[in-house]
Tab-separated table of C-alpha atoms in Angstrom:
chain	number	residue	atom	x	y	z
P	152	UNK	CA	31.314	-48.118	60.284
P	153	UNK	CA	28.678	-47.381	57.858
P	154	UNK	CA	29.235	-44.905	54.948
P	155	UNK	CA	26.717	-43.169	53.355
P	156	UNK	CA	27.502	-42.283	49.472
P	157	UNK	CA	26.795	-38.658	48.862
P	158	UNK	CA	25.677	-38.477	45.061
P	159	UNK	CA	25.887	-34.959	43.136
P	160	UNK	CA	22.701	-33.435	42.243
P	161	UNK	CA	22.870	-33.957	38.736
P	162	UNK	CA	22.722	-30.333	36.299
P	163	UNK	CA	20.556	-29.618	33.494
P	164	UNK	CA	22.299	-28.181	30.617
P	165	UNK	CA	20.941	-25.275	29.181
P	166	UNK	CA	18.672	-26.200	26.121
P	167	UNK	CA	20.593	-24.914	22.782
P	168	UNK	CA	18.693	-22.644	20.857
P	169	UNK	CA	19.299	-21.663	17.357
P	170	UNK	CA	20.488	-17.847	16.264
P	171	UNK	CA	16.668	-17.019	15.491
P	172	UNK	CA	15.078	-17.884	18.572
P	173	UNK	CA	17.074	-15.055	20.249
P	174	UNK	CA	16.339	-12.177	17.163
P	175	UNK	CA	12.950	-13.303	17.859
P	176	UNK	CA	12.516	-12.494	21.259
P	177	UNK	CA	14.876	-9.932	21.365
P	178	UNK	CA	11.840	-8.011	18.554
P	179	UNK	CA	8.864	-9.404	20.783
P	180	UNK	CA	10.791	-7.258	23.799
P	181	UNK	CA	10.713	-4.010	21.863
P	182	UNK	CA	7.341	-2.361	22.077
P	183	UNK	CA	7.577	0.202	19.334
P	184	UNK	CA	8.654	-2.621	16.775
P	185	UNK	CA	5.846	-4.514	17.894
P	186	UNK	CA	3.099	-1.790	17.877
P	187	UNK	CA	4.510	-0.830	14.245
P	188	UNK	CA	4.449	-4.645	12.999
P	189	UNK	CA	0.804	-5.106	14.125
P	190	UNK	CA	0.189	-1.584	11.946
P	191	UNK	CA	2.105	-2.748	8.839
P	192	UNK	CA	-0.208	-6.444	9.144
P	193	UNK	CA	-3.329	-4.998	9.885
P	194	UNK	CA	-2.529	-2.202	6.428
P	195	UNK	CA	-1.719	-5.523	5.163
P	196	UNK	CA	-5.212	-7.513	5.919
P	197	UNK	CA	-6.731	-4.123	4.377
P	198	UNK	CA	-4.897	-4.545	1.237
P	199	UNK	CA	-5.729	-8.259	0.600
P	200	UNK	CA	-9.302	-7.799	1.723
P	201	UNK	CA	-9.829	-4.896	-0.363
P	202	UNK	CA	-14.086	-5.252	-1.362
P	203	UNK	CA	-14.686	-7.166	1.198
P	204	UNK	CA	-14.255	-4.331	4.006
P	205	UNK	CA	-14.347	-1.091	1.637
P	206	UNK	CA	-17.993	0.959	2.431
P	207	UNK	CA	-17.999	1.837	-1.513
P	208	UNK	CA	-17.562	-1.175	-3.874
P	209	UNK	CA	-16.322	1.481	-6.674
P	210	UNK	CA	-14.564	4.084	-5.212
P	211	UNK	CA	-12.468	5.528	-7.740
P	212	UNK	CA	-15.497	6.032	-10.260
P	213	UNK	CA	-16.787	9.552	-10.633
P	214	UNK	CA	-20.297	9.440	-9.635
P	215	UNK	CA	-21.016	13.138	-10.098
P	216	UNK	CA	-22.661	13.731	-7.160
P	217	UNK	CA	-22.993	17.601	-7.044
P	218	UNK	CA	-24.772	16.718	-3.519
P	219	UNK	CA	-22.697	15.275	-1.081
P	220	UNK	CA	-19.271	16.349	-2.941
P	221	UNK	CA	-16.632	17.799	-0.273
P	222	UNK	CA	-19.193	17.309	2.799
P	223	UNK	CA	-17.233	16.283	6.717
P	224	UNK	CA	-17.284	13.059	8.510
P	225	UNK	CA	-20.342	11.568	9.260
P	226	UNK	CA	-23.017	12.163	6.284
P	227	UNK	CA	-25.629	9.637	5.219
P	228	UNK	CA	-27.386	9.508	2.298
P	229	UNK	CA	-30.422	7.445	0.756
P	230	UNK	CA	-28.879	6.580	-2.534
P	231	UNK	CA	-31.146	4.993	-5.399
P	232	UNK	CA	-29.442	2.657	-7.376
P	233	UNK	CA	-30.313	2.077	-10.910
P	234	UNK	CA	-28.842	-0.740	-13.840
P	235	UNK	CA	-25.855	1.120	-16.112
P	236	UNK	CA	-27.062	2.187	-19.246
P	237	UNK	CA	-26.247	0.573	-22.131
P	238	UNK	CA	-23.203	3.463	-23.522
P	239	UNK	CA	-21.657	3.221	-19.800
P	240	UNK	CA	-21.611	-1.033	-20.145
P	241	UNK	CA	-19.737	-0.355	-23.436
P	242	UNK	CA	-17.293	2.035	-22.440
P	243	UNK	CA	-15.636	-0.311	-19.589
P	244	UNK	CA	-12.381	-1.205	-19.660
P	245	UNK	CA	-11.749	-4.671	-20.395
P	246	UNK	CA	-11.044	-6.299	-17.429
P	247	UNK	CA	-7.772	-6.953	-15.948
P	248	UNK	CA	-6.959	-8.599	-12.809
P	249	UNK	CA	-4.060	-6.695	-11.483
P	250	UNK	CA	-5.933	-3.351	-12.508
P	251	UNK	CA	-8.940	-3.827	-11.059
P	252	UNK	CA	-7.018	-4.716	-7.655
P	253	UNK	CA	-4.649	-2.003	-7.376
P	254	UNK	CA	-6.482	0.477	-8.722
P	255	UNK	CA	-10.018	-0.048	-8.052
P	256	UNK	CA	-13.160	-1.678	-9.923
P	257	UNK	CA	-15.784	-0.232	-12.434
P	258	UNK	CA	-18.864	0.716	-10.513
P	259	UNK	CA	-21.975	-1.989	-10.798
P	260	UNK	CA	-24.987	0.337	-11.334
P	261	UNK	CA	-25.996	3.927	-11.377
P	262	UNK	CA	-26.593	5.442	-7.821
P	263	UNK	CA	-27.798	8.940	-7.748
P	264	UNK	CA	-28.396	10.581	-4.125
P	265	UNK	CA	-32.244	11.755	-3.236
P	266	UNK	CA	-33.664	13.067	-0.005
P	267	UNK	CA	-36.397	10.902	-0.194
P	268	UNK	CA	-39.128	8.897	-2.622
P	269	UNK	CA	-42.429	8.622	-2.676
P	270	UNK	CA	-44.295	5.870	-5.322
P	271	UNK	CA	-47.224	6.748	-7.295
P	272	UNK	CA	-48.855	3.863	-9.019
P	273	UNK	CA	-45.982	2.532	-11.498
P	274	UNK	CA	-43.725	5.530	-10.763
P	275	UNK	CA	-41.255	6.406	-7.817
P	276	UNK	CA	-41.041	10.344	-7.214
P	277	UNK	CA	-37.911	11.654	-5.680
P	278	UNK	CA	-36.853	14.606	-3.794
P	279	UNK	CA	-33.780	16.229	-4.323
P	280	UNK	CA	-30.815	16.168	-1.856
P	281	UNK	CA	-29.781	19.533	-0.425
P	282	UNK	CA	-30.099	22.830	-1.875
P	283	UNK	CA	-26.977	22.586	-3.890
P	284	UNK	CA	-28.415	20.746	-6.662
P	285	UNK	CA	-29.370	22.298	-9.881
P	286	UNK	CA	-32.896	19.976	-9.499
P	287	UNK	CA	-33.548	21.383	-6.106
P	288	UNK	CA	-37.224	21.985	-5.315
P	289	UNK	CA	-38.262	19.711	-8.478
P	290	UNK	CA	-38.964	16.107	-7.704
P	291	UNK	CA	-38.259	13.910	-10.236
P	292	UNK	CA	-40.408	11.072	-11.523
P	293	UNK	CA	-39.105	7.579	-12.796
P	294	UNK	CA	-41.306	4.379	-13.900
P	295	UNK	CA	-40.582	1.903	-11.412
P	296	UNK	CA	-39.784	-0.273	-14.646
P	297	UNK	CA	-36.660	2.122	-15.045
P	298	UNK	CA	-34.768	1.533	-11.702
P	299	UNK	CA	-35.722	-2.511	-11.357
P	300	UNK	CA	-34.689	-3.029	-15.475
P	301	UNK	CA	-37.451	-4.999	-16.139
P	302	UNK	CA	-41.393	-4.889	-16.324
P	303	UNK	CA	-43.845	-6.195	-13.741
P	304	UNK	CA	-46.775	-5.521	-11.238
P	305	UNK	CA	-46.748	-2.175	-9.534
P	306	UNK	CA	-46.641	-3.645	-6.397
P	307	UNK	CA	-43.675	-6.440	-6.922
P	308	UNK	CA	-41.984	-3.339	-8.611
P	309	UNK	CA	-42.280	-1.458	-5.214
P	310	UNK	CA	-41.228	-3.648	-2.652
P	311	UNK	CA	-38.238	-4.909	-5.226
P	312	UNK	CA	-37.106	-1.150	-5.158
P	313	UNK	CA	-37.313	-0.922	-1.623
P	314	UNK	CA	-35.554	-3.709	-0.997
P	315	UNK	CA	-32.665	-3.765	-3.304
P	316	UNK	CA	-32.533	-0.547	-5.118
P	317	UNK	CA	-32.878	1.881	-2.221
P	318	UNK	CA	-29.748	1.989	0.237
P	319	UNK	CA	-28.484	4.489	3.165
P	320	UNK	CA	-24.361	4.996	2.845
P	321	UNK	CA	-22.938	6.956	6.031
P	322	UNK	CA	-19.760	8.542	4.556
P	323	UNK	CA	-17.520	8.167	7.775
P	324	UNK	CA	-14.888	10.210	6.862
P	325	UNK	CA	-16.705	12.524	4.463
P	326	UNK	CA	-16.558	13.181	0.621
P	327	UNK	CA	-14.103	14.034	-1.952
P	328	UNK	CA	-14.447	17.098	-4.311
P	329	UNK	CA	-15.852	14.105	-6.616
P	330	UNK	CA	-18.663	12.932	-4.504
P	331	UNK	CA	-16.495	9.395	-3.723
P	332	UNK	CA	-16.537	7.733	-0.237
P	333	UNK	CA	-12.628	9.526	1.489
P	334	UNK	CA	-12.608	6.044	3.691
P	335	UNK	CA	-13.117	3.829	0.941
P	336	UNK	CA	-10.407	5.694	-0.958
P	337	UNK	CA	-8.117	6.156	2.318
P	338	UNK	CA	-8.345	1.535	2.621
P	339	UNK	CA	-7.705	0.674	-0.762
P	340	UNK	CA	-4.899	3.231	-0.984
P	341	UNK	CA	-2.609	0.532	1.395
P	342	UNK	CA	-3.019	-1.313	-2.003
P	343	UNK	CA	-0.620	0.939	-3.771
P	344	UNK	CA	1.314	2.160	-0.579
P	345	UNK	CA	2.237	-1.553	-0.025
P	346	UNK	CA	2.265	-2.872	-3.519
P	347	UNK	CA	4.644	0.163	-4.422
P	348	UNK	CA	6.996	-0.591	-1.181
P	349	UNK	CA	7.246	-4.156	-2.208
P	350	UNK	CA	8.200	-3.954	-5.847
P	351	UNK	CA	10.322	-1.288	-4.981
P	352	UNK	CA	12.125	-3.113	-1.972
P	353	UNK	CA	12.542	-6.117	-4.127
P	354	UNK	CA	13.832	-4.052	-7.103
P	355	UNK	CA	16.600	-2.831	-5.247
P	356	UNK	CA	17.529	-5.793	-2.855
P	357	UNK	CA	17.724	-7.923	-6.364
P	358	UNK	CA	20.048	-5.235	-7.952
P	359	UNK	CA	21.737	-3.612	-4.979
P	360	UNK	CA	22.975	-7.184	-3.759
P	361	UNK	CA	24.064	-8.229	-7.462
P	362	UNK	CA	26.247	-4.776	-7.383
P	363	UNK	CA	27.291	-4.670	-4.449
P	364	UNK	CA	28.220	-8.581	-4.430
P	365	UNK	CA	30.534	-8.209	-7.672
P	366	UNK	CA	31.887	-5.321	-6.345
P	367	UNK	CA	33.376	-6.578	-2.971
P	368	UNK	CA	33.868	-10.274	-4.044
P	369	UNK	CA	36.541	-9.286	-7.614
P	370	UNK	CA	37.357	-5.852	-6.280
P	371	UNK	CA	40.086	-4.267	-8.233
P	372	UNK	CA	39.145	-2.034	-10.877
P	373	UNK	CA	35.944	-3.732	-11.218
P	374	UNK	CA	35.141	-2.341	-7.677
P	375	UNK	CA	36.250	0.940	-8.395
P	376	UNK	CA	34.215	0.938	-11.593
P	377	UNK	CA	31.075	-0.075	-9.812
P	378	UNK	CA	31.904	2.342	-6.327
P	379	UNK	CA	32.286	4.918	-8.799
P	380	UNK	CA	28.726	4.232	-10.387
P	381	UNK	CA	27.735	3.713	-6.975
P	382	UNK	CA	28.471	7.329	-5.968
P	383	UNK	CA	27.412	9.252	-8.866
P	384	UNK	CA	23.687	8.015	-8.643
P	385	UNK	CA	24.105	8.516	-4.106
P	386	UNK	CA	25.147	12.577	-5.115
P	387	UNK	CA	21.109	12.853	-6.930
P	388	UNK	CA	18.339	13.825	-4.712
P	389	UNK	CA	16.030	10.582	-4.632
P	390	UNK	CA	12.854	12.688	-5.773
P	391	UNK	CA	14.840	14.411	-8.953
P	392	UNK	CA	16.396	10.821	-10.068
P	393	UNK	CA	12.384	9.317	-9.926
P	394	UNK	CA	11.454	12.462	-12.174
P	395	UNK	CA	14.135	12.144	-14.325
P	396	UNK	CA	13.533	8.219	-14.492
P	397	UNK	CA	9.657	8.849	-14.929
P	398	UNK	CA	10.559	10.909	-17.601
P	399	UNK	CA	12.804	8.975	-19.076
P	400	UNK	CA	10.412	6.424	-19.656
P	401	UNK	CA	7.803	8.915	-21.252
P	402	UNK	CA	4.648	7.537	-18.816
P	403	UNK	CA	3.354	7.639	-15.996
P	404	UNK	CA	1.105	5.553	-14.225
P	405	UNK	CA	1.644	2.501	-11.007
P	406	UNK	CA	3.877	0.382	-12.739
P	407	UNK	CA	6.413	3.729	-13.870
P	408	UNK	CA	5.965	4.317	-9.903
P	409	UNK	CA	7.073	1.210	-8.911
P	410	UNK	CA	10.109	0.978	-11.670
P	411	UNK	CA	11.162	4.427	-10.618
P	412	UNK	CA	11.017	4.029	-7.178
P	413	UNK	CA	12.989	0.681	-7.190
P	414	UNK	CA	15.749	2.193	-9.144
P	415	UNK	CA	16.294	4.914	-7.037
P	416	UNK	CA	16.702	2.688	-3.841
P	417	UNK	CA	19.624	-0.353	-4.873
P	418	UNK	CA	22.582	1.779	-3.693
P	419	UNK	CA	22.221	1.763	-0.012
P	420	UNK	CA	21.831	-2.116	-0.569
P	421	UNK	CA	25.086	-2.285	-2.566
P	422	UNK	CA	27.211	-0.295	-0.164
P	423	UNK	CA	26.271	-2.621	2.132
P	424	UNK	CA	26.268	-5.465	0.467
P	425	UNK	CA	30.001	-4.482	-0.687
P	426	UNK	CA	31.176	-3.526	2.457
P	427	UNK	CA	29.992	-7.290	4.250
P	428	UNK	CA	31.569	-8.915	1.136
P	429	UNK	CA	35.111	-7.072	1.705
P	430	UNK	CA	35.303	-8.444	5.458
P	431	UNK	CA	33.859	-11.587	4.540
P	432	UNK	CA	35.789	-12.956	0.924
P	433	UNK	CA	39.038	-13.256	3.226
P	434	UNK	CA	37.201	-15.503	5.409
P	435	UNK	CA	38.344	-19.714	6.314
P	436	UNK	CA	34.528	-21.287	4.510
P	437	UNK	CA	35.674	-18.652	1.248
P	438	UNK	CA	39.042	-20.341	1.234
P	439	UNK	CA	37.673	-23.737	1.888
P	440	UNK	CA	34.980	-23.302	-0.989
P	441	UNK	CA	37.847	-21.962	-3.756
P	442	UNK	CA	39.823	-24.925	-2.875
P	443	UNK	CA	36.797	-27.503	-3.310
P	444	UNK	CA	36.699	-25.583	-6.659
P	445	UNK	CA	33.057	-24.521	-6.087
P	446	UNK	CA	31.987	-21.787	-8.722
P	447	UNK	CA	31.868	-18.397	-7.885
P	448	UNK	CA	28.272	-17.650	-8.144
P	449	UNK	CA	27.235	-20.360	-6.091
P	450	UNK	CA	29.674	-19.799	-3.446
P	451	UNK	CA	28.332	-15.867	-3.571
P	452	UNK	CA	24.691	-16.600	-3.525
P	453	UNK	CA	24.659	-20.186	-1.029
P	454	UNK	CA	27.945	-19.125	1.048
P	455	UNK	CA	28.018	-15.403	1.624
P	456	UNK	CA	25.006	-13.391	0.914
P	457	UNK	CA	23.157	-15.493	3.846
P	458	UNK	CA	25.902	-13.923	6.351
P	459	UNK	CA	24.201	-10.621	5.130
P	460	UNK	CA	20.565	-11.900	6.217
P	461	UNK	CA	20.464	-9.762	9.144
P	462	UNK	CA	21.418	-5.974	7.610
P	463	UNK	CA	19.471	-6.442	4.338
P	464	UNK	CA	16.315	-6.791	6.205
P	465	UNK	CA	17.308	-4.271	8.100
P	466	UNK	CA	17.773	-1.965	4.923
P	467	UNK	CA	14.963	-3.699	3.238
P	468	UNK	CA	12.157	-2.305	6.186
P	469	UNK	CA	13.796	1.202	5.816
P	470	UNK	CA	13.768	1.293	1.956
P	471	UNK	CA	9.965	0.318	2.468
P	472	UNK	CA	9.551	3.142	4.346
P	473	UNK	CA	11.165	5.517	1.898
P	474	UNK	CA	9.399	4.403	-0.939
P	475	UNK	CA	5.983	5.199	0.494
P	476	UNK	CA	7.403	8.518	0.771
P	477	UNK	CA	8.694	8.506	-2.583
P	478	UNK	CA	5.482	7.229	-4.199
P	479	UNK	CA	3.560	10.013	-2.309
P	480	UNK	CA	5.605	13.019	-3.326
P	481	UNK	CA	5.775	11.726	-6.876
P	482	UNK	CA	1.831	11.687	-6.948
P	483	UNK	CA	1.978	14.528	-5.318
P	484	UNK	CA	3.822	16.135	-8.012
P	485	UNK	CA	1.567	14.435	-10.815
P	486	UNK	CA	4.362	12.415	-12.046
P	487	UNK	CA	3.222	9.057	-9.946
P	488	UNK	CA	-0.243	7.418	-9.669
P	489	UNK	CA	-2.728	9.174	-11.917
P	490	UNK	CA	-6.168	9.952	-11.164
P	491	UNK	CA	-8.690	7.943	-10.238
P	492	UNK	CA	-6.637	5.591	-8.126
P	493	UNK	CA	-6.537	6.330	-4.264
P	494	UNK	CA	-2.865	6.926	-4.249
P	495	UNK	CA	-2.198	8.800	-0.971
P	496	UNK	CA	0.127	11.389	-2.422
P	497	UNK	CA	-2.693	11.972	-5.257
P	498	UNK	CA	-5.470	12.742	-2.370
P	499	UNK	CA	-3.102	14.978	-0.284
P	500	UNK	CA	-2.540	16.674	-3.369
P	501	UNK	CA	-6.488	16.824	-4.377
P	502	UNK	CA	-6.981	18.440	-0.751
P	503	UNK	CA	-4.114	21.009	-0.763
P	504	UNK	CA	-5.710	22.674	-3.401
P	505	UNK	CA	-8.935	23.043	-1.717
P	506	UNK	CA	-7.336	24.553	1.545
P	507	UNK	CA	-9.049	27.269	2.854
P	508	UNK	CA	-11.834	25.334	3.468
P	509	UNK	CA	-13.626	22.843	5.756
P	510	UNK	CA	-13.042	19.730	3.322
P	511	UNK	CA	-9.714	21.093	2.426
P	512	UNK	CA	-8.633	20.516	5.588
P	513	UNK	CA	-10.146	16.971	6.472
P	514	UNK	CA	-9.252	15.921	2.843
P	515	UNK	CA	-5.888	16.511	3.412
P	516	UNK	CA	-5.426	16.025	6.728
P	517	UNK	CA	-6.859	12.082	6.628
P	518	UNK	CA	-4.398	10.745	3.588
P	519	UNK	CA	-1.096	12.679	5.521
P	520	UNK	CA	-1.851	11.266	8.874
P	521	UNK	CA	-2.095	7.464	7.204
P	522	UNK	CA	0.858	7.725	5.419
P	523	UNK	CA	2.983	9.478	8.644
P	524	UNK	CA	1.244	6.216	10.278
P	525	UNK	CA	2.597	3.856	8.033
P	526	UNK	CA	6.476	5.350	7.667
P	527	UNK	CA	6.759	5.584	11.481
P	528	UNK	CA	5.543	2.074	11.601
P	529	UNK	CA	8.041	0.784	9.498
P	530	UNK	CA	10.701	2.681	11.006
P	531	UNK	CA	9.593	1.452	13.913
P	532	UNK	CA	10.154	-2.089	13.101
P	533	UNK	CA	13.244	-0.961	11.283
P	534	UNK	CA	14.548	0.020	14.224
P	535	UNK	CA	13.728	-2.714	16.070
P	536	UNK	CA	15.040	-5.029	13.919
P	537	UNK	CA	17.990	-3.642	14.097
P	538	UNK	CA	18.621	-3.915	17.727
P	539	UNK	CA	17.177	-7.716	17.313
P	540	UNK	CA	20.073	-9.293	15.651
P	541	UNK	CA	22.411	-7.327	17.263
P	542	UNK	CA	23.955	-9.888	19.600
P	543	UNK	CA	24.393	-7.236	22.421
P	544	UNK	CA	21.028	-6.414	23.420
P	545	UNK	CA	20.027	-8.517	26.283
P	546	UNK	CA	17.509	-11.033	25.865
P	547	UNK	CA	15.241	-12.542	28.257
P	548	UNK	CA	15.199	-16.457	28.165
C-alpha cells in the first residue's frame, strides 16, 4: 500500500523591524503631522535659499520711496537703477557673514521709482510716479553718463540703460510704510523665525537635560536644590522672564533674542528629563553599568539619556513652536529684533500702528497669518510625534 508523505507548508516569519521603522510609519499615517512637516521644510528651503528666491535683493534697506510706500498687493513699478554714490559705499557696514544672512544685505545700487523715461540726446528725462511725490508734474533730467557710471556714445549709453538699468518690480504683496517689497520681507523673516527656534531649542535641550539629568540621577538634596530652582523660574510668565533677561543683558538685538528665548525654555526639558531619570536609575543596565565601574557621566549621557530620545523631541518641536511666539511678542514689544530686519513680530508691530487703514490692515494681517502658519505647523508635528512613538497607536505594516 502506497503512502503518500504529506509535507507542511512551510511559514514565513515575520521580517523584524527595528523600533524606528514603526515611529516612522506610525508619523507618515498622521495627516496633520505630515501637512505641518512639509510647511516647516518648505519655511526651511526659504530660509537657506534666501537671495536666490527673494523679489528684492535688499529688502531691509530704506529706499525712501515716498511713491509706492504703504500701496496693496499687486503694484508694479519701472524702477531706474543707478551706481551708489560714493558717501553711501563708505558708510556700509563691514561685512559679516552671519549678519548679512539673518538680517538682510546692503542694497547694490540706487533705484528710484519713475512713471516713465524718455532720452534726449545724452540725457534720460523721467516722469514722476504718482501724485504723491513732492517732484510730481516736473520731469527730471539725468546725463545718461550718470545712471551707466561711465562715459560713452549716446547711443551705447541708451540701449545699456535700457537694458540693465531700467527694471519693472510687481510688489505681490504690497509695500511697507518704508517703500520695501512686504514679500521679500515676509521670506527672509523664516530666517530669524527658524534661526531663533533653533538656538533656542538647542539652548534649552543642552541645559534642561544637564539639570534635569543631575537632578534625578544623585537626587537627595541635590534634587531638591535643583526642583526648587526648577520651580521658581516655572512660577514667571515666559514673556516677563525674556524682558527681564533682555534687560539684564543691557541690549537688544538677534543674538539677545535667541539667548533670552533659550533661557526661558530649559525647564520643561528638565522636569522631564528628571522625571525619566527617577524611573530609569533603578533600572537592571544602571546596576549592571555601576558594577562594571563605568563613570557616571558616561553611563548618563551613552546609557540613559538615549531612553529619553522619544519625549525630548517631542518637547523639543513644542519649545520650537513657543519660541517663535516668544521672539514675535518680544519684537513686538521692541525688546527683540530691531529694525530693519524682517522679524515677524517687528512687521506686525509696524502694521498695528497704521490700523485704520488699507495697508494697516494687509501689513499686519500678512506677518500674523505666517507666523499662526508656522506654530500650528509645528504643533502639528508635535502632536504627531507624539502619538508616533507611542507604542499603542496602531500601525499599518
Amino acid at each position: 500500500m502506497a503512502t503518500t508523505a504529506v509535507s507542511a507548508a512551510p511559514t514565513t516569519a515575520a521580517a523584524a523591524r527595528p523600533p524606528g521603522y514603526y515611529v516612522r510609519q506610525r508619523l507618515w499615517q498622521n495627516r496633520p503631522a505630515v501637512a505641518g512637516l512639509a510647511f516647516i521644510a518648505l519655511c526651511t528651503l526659504v530660509a537657506l535659499l534666501g537671495y536666490w528666491v527673494l523679489p528684492d535683493n535688499s529688502p531691509n534697506a530704506n529706499h525712501g520711496f515716498v511713491q509706492v510706500q504703504k500701496e496693496g498687493p499687486g503694484l508694479r513699478v519701472l524702477l531706474l537703477r543707478q551706481p551708489l554714490p560714493d558717501s553711501a559705499r563708505t558708510g556700509l557696514a563691514p561685512a559679516n557673514i552671519f549678519s548679512t544672512w539673518l538680517r538682510g544685505r546692503e542694497p547694490e545700487a540706487q533705484e528710484t521709482p519713475i512713471g516713465g523715461y524718455q532720452f534726449s540726446g545724452d540725457s534720460i528725462i523721467l516722469k514722476p510716479l504718482g501724485q504723491h511725490s513732492a517732484e510730481a508734474g516736473r520731469p527730471r533730467r539725468l546725463a545718461l553718463a550718470a545712471v551707466t557710471g561711465h562715459l560713452g556714445p549716446a547711443a551705447e549709453l541708451q540701449r545699456e540703460i535700457e537694458a540693465s538699468h531700467l527694471v519693472t518690480r510687481t510688489y505681490a504683496l504690497g509695500t511697507d510704510k518704508a517703500g520695501r517689497d512686504e514679500l521679500s520681507r515676509l521670506l527672509l523673516g523664516t530666517r530669524i523665525s527658524l534661526g531663533i527656534g533653533l538656538v533656542a531649542v538647542l539652548i534649552s535641550v543642552v541645559l534642561g537635560m544637564a539639570v534635569g539629568a543631575v537632578a534625578g540621577y544623585f537626587g537627595g538634596w541635590v534634587d531638591s536644590v535643583l526642583l526648587g530652582l526648577m520651580t521658581v523660574v516655572w512660577s514667571i510668565p515666559g514673556i516677563m522672564l525674556v524682558i527681564a533677561i533682555s534687560l539684564a543683558l543691557d541690549s537688544k538685538g538677534v543674538w539677545v533674542s535667541f539667548v533670552a528665548v533659550g533661557l526661558t525654555m530649559w525647564v520643561d526639558v528638565a522636569r522631564v528629563v528628571r522625571g525619566q531619570m527617577l524611573s530609569l536609575r533603578s533600572a537592571t543596565f544602571v546596576e549592571a553599568g555601576r558594577v562594571l565601574g563605568l563613570p557616571t557621566p558616561r553611563l548618563i549621557a551613552r546609557h540613559l539619556l538615549p531612553n529619553m530620545r522619544g519625549p525630548l523631541i517631542v518637547l523639543a518641536t513644542s519649545n520650537f513652536a513657543s519660541a517663535i511666539l516668544l521672539e514675535a511678542g518680544l519684537s513686538f514689544l521692541g525688546l527683540g529684533v530691531q529694525p530693519p530686519a524682517p522679524s515677524w513680530g517687528l512687521m506686525v508691530k509696524e502694521g498695528y500702528d497704521l490700523l485704520g487703514t488699507e495697508a494697516g490692515l494687509w501689513l499686519t494681517l500678512l506677518p500674523g497669518t505666517a507666523i499662526s502658519l508656522l506654530v500650528l505647523s509645528f504643533n502639528l508635528l508635535g502632536n504627531g510625534l507624539r502619538d508616533a512613538y507611542d507604542p499603542k497607536t496602531p500601525v499599518a505594516v
